[in-house]
PDB file of C-alpha atoms in Angstrom:
ATOM      1  CA  MET A1272      15.193   4.586 -11.701  1.00  0.00           C
ATOM      2  CA  SER A1273      16.573   7.931 -10.670  1.00  0.00           C
ATOM      3  CA  ASP A1274      15.658  11.564 -10.323  1.00  0.00           C
ATOM      4  CA  GLU A1275      16.888  14.282 -12.665  1.00  0.00           C
ATOM      5  CA  THR A1276      20.324  14.383 -11.041  1.00  0.00           C
ATOM      6  CA  GLY A1277      20.910  10.693 -11.632  1.00  0.00           C
ATOM      7  CA  THR A1278      20.736   9.671  -7.976  1.00  0.00           C
ATOM      8  CA  THR A1279      18.300   7.436  -6.174  1.00  0.00           C
ATOM      9  CA  ASP A1280      16.121   8.785  -3.408  1.00  0.00           C
ATOM     10  CA  THR A1281      16.150   6.602  -0.315  1.00  0.00           C
ATOM     11  CA  SER A1282      14.946   9.262   2.096  1.00  0.00           C
ATOM     12  CA  ALA A1283      11.212   8.947   1.492  1.00  0.00           C
ATOM     13  CA  ALA A1284       9.275   6.569   3.665  1.00  0.00           C
ATOM     14  CA  PRO A1285       7.745   3.593   1.882  1.00  0.00           C
ATOM     15  CA  THR A1286       4.140   4.176   1.011  1.00  0.00           C
ATOM     16  CA  GLY A1287       2.313   1.181  -0.314  1.00  0.00           C
ATOM     17  CA  GLY A1288       3.897  -1.280  -2.662  1.00  0.00           C
ATOM     18  CA  ALA A1289       7.579  -2.108  -2.778  1.00  0.00           C
ATOM     19  CA  PRO A1290      10.227  -0.989  -0.310  1.00  0.00           C
ATOM     20  CA  GLN A1291      12.626   1.902  -0.949  1.00  0.00           C
ATOM     21  CA  GLY A1292      16.243   1.533  -1.922  1.00  0.00           C
ATOM     22  CA  ASP A1293      18.412   1.235  -4.954  1.00  0.00           C
ATOM     23  CA  GLY A1294      15.580   0.441  -7.367  1.00  0.00           C
ATOM     24  CA  VAL A1295      16.280  -3.306  -7.338  1.00  0.00           C
ATOM     25  CA  ALA A1296      14.286  -5.764  -5.237  1.00  0.00           C
ATOM     26  CA  PRO A1297      15.978  -8.656  -3.390  1.00  0.00           C
ATOM     27  CA  ASP A1298      15.265 -10.937  -6.354  1.00  0.00           C
ATOM     28  CA  HIS A1299      16.893  -8.266  -8.565  1.00  0.00           C
ATOM     29  CA  ALA A1300      13.547  -7.285 -10.049  1.00  0.00           C
ATOM     30  CA  PRO A1301      13.095  -3.541 -10.566  1.00  0.00           C
ATOM     31  CA  ARG A1302      11.115  -1.610  -7.978  1.00  0.00           C
ATOM     32  CA  PRO A1303       8.904   1.384  -8.672  1.00  0.00           C
ATOM     33  CA  GLU A1304      10.361   4.822  -8.025  1.00  0.00           C
ATOM     34  CA  PRO A1305       8.440   6.765  -5.355  1.00  0.00           C
ATOM     35  CA  LEU A1306       6.641   9.960  -6.315  1.00  0.00           C
ATOM     36  CA  ARG A1307       6.524  13.001  -4.045  1.00  0.00           C
ATOM     37  CA  PHE A1308       3.428  12.837  -1.799  1.00  0.00           C
ATOM     38  CA  PHE A1309       2.477   9.429  -3.250  1.00  0.00           C
ATOM     39  CA  GLY A1310       5.361   7.107  -2.496  1.00  0.00           C
ATOM     40  CA  THR A1311       4.781   3.948  -4.500  1.00  0.00           C
ATOM     41  CA  SER A1312       0.997   3.929  -4.034  1.00  0.00           C
ATOM     42  CA  TRP A1313       0.690   4.978  -7.692  1.00  0.00           C
ATOM     43  CA  VAL A1314       1.593   1.463  -8.838  1.00  0.00           C
ATOM     44  CA  HIS A1315      -1.607  -0.248  -7.644  1.00  0.00           C
ATOM     45  CA  HIS A1316      -3.577   2.885  -6.680  1.00  0.00           C
ATOM     46  CA  ASP A1317      -3.694   1.736  -3.062  1.00  0.00           C
ATOM     47  CA  ASN A1318      -2.992   3.215   0.396  1.00  0.00           C
ATOM     48  CA  GLY A1319      -5.144   6.308  -0.034  1.00  0.00           C
ATOM     49  CA  TYR A1320      -4.067   7.098  -3.584  1.00  0.00           C
ATOM     50  CA  ALA A1321      -7.317   8.878  -4.491  1.00  0.00           C
ATOM     51  CA  ALA A1322      -7.280  10.938  -1.291  1.00  0.00           C
ATOM     52  CA  ARG A1323      -3.652  11.872  -1.911  1.00  0.00           C
ATOM     53  CA  ARG A1324      -4.472  12.970  -5.451  1.00  0.00           C
ATOM     54  CA  ALA A1325      -7.366  15.082  -4.204  1.00  0.00           C
ATOM     55  CA  GLY A1326      -5.184  16.534  -1.460  1.00  0.00           C
ATOM     56  CA  ALA A1327      -2.404  17.334  -3.927  1.00  0.00           C
ATOM     57  CA  ALA A1328      -4.846  19.049  -6.284  1.00  0.00           C
ATOM     58  CA  VAL A1329      -6.515  21.094  -3.555  1.00  0.00           C
ATOM     59  CA  GLY A1330      -3.260  21.842  -1.753  1.00  0.00           C
ATOM     60  CA  SER A1331      -1.406  23.074  -4.811  1.00  0.00           C
ATOM     61  CA  LEU A1332      -4.418  25.126  -5.896  1.00  0.00           C
ATOM     62  CA  ALA A1333      -4.624  26.700  -2.427  1.00  0.00           C
ATOM     63  CA  ALA A1334      -0.883  27.417  -2.522  1.00  0.00           C
ATOM     64  CA  ALA A1335      -1.289  29.040  -5.944  1.00  0.00           C
ATOM     65  CA  ALA A1336      -4.164  31.187  -4.650  1.00  0.00           C
ATOM     66  CA  ALA A1337      -2.139  32.266  -1.615  1.00  0.00           C
ATOM     67  CA  SER A1338       0.798  33.040  -3.887  1.00  0.00           C
ATOM     68  CA  CYS A1339      -1.395  35.182  -6.103  1.00  0.00           C
ATOM     69  CA  LEU A1340      -2.484  37.109  -3.012  1.00  0.00           C
ATOM     70  CA  VAL A1341       1.156  37.749  -2.106  1.00  0.00           C
ATOM     71  CA  LEU A1342       1.859  38.853  -5.680  1.00  0.00           C
ATOM     72  CA  ARG A1343      -1.096  41.233  -5.469  1.00  0.00           C
ATOM     73  CA  TYR A1344       0.461  42.843  -2.391  1.00  0.00           C
ATOM     74  CA  ALA A1345       3.730  43.164  -4.295  1.00  0.00           C
ATOM     75  CA  TYR A1346       1.858  44.809  -7.169  1.00  0.00           C
ATOM     76  CA  GLU A1347       0.192  47.218  -4.749  1.00  0.00           C
ATOM     77  CA  GLY A1348       3.618  48.069  -3.335  1.00  0.00           C
ATOM     78  CA  ILE A1349       4.925  48.860  -6.798  1.00  0.00           C
ATOM     79  CA  ARG A1350       1.862  50.981  -7.542  1.00  0.00           C
ATOM     80  CA  ILE A1351       2.126  52.868  -4.235  1.00  0.00           C
ATOM     81  CA  ALA A1352       5.837  53.486  -4.864  1.00  0.00           C
ATOM     82  CA  GLY A1353       4.827  55.489  -7.909  1.00  0.00           C
ATOM     83  CA  THR A1354       7.334  53.896 -10.255  1.00  0.00           C
ATOM     84  CA  GLY A1355       5.177  54.650 -13.259  1.00  0.00           C
ATOM     85  CA  SER A1356       2.976  52.655 -15.552  1.00  0.00           C
ATOM     86  CA  PHE A1357       5.873  51.345 -17.675  1.00  0.00           C
ATOM     87  CA  VAL A1358       7.577  49.617 -14.733  1.00  0.00           C
ATOM     88  CA  THR A1359       4.248  48.292 -13.459  1.00  0.00           C
ATOM     89  CA  MET A1360       3.379  46.825 -16.863  1.00  0.00           C
ATOM     90  CA  LEU A1361       6.884  45.429 -17.233  1.00  0.00           C
ATOM     91  CA  VAL A1362       6.571  43.588 -13.912  1.00  0.00           C
ATOM     92  CA  LEU A1363       3.105  42.256 -14.795  1.00  0.00           C
ATOM     93  CA  VAL A1364       4.231  41.023 -18.205  1.00  0.00           C
ATOM     94  CA  MET A1365       7.346  39.434 -16.665  1.00  0.00           C
ATOM     95  CA  PHE A1366       5.265  37.506 -14.117  1.00  0.00           C
ATOM     96  CA  ALA A1367       2.727  36.460 -16.763  1.00  0.00           C
ATOM     97  CA  ILE A1368       5.394  35.170 -19.149  1.00  0.00           C
ATOM     98  CA  CYS A1369       7.364  33.406 -16.409  1.00  0.00           C
ATOM     99  CA  THR A1370       4.181  31.819 -15.070  1.00  0.00           C
ATOM    100  CA  ALA A1371       3.232  30.529 -18.519  1.00  0.00           C
ATOM    101  CA  LEU A1372       6.733  29.163 -19.118  1.00  0.00           C
ATOM    102  CA  ALA A1373       6.828  27.532 -15.683  1.00  0.00           C
ATOM    103  CA  PHE A1374       3.433  25.925 -16.306  1.00  0.00           C
ATOM    104  CA  ARG A1375       4.575  24.539 -19.646  1.00  0.00           C
ATOM    105  CA  ASN A1376       7.920  23.328 -18.282  1.00  0.00           C
ATOM    106  CA  THR A1377       6.278  21.622 -15.315  1.00  0.00           C
ATOM    107  CA  TRP A1378       3.572  20.080 -17.502  1.00  0.00           C
ATOM    108  CA  ASP A1379       6.157  18.714 -19.934  1.00  0.00           C
ATOM    109  CA  GLY A1380       8.163  17.346 -17.003  1.00  0.00           C
ATOM    110  CA  PHE A1381       5.303  15.007 -16.138  1.00  0.00           C
ATOM    111  CA  GLY A1382       5.857  13.126 -19.409  1.00  0.00           C
ATOM    112  CA  VAL A1383       9.597  13.418 -20.095  1.00  0.00           C
ATOM    113  CA  ARG A1384      12.616  13.643 -17.827  1.00  0.00           C
ATOM    114  CA  HIS A1385      14.215  17.065 -18.035  1.00  0.00           C
ATOM    115  CA  ASP A1386      17.863  17.706 -18.833  1.00  0.00           C
ATOM    116  CA  PRO A1387      19.523  18.757 -15.543  1.00  0.00           C
ATOM    117  CA  GLN A1388      21.643  21.453 -17.206  1.00  0.00           C
ATOM    118  CA  ARG A1389      18.604  22.994 -18.874  1.00  0.00           C
ATOM    119  CA  GLN A1390      16.713  22.928 -15.582  1.00  0.00           C
ATOM    120  CA  ALA A1391      19.618  24.649 -13.835  1.00  0.00           C
ATOM    121  CA  SER A1392      19.656  27.395 -16.437  1.00  0.00           C
ATOM    122  CA  LEU A1393      15.883  27.899 -16.088  1.00  0.00           C
ATOM    123  CA  ARG A1394      15.916  27.909 -12.285  1.00  0.00           C
ATOM    124  CA  GLY A1395      15.502  31.703 -11.932  1.00  0.00           C
ATOM    125  CA  LEU A1396      12.743  31.906 -14.509  1.00  0.00           C
ATOM    126  CA  LEU A1397      10.886  29.005 -12.907  1.00  0.00           C
ATOM    127  CA  ALA A1398      11.245  30.593  -9.473  1.00  0.00           C
ATOM    128  CA  ILE A1399       9.587  33.770 -10.722  1.00  0.00           C
ATOM    129  CA  GLY A1400       6.796  31.784 -12.401  1.00  0.00           C
ATOM    130  CA  PHE A1401       6.212  29.439  -9.455  1.00  0.00           C
ATOM    131  CA  VAL A1402       2.447  30.011  -9.667  1.00  0.00           C
ATOM    132  CA  GLY A1403       2.455  28.272 -13.055  1.00  0.00           C
ATOM    133  CA  SER A1404       4.190  25.246 -11.579  1.00  0.00           C
ATOM    134  CA  LEU A1405       1.632  25.057  -8.772  1.00  0.00           C
ATOM    135  CA  LEU A1406      -1.240  25.304 -11.240  1.00  0.00           C
ATOM    136  CA  ALA A1407       0.254  22.593 -13.475  1.00  0.00           C
ATOM    137  CA  TYR A1408       0.645  20.307 -10.456  1.00  0.00           C
ATOM    138  CA  SER A1409      -2.954  20.969  -9.426  1.00  0.00           C
ATOM    139  CA  VAL A1410      -4.395  20.318 -12.885  1.00  0.00           C
ATOM    140  CA  ARG A1411      -2.348  17.152 -13.384  1.00  0.00           C
ATOM    141  CA  SER A1412      -3.452  15.829  -9.978  1.00  0.00           C
ATOM    142  CA  LEU A1413      -7.020  15.765 -11.252  1.00  0.00           C
ATOM    143  CA  THR A1414      -6.212  12.931 -13.680  1.00  0.00           C
ATOM    144  CA  GLU A1415      -3.221  11.125 -12.172  1.00  0.00           C
ATOM    145  CA  ALA A1416      -0.395  11.515  -9.707  1.00  0.00           C
ATOM    146  CA  PRO A1417       1.898  14.094 -11.306  1.00  0.00           C
ATOM    147  CA  GLY A1418       4.584  12.133 -13.138  1.00  0.00           C
ATOM    148  CA  GLU A1419       2.772   8.818 -12.768  1.00  0.00           C
ATOM    149  CA  ASN A1420       2.571   8.119 -16.491  1.00  0.00           C
ATOM    150  CA  LEU A1421       6.313   8.687 -16.983  1.00  0.00           C
ATOM    151  CA  HIS A1422       7.206   6.554 -13.974  1.00  0.00           C
ATOM    152  CA  ARG A1423       4.785   3.828 -15.017  1.00  0.00           C
ATOM    153  CA  GLU A1424       6.319   3.652 -18.505  1.00  0.00           C
ATOM    154  CA  GLU A1425       9.838   3.456 -17.067  1.00  0.00           C
ATOM    155  CA  TYR A1426       8.790   0.867 -14.497  1.00  0.00           C
ATOM    156  CA  GLU A1427       6.976  -1.323 -17.049  1.00  0.00           C
ATOM    157  CA  LYS A1428       9.954  -1.094 -19.398  1.00  0.00           C
ATOM    158  CA  ALA A1429      12.338  -2.096 -16.593  1.00  0.00           C
ATOM    159  CA  ARG A1430      10.062  -4.982 -15.578  1.00  0.00           C
ATOM    160  CA  ALA A1431       9.768  -6.206 -19.172  1.00  0.00           C
ATOM    161  CA  GLU A1432      13.560  -6.028 -19.566  1.00  0.00           C
ATOM    162  CA  HIS A1433      14.015  -7.951 -16.320  1.00  0.00           C
ATOM    163  CA  GLU A1434      11.520 -10.604 -17.412  1.00  0.00           C
ATOM    164  CA  ARG A1435      13.247 -10.922 -20.770  1.00  0.00           C
ATOM    165  CA  ARG A1436      16.645 -11.363 -19.089  1.00  0.00           C
ATOM    166  CA  ALA A1437      15.269 -13.755 -16.462  1.00  0.00           C
ATOM    167  CA  THR A1438      13.559 -16.029 -18.992  1.00  0.00           C
ATOM    168  CA  ARG A1439      16.713 -16.342 -21.098  1.00  0.00           C
ATOM    169  CA  ARG A1440      18.529 -17.967 -18.226  1.00  0.00           C
ATOM    170  CA  THR A1441      18.085 -21.704 -18.075  1.00  0.00           C
ATOM    171  CA  GLY A1442      19.747 -24.008 -15.634  1.00  0.00           C
ATOM    172  CA  ASP A1443      22.714 -23.505 -13.394  1.00  0.00           C
ATOM    173  CA  PRO A1444      25.667 -22.072 -15.341  1.00  0.00           C
ATOM    174  CA  SER A1445      28.163 -23.699 -12.969  1.00  0.00           C
ATOM    175  CA  ARG A1446      26.899 -27.120 -14.024  1.00  0.00           C
ATOM    176  CA  LYS A1447      27.231 -26.335 -17.695  1.00  0.00           C
ATOM    177  CA  LYS A1448      29.526 -28.734 -19.544  1.00  0.00           C
ATOM    178  CA  ARG A1449      32.630 -27.127 -20.927  1.00  0.00           C
ATOM    179  CA  ARG A1450      33.489 -27.523 -24.596  1.00  0.00           C
ATOM    180  CA  ARG A1451      36.979 -28.650 -25.477  1.00  0.00           C
TER     181      ARG A1451
END
């Protein structure tokens, strides 16, 4: 399991469930990948999972509201500067489009891993539309931990693959009789 850059995150503290590390447990079974703000509590919905989901939803919604307030002050600054209605409308349309694109990109990222090169090319657009990302995170937190479904599918697939490999092995290979 890895993030979009292909590396494993070992910096987060363990939160419910399996320990952190390279994604492989001591018995070589796959371990769940931690989610931001949730750790591995999403696996069994333990260690305050519901409270974390509620906190993530409320927190990201509050951050989006505060961001909208800051954007309103920016709009007022543009209006006071007297740049004209064309520039004002251009800025409003730019923020609306970037917010919609950021919402959609973030929402899609909860179900499919993004291509790192595409994400790098969209970085500026997503930074402008950050309110959309916050809103997507808030809405998704109402139903599940954002990204939980994707991580659960990957984790279940890795566990099934491990079980399939583990059940194929029978006996000690060093004791196997050699054919001549």
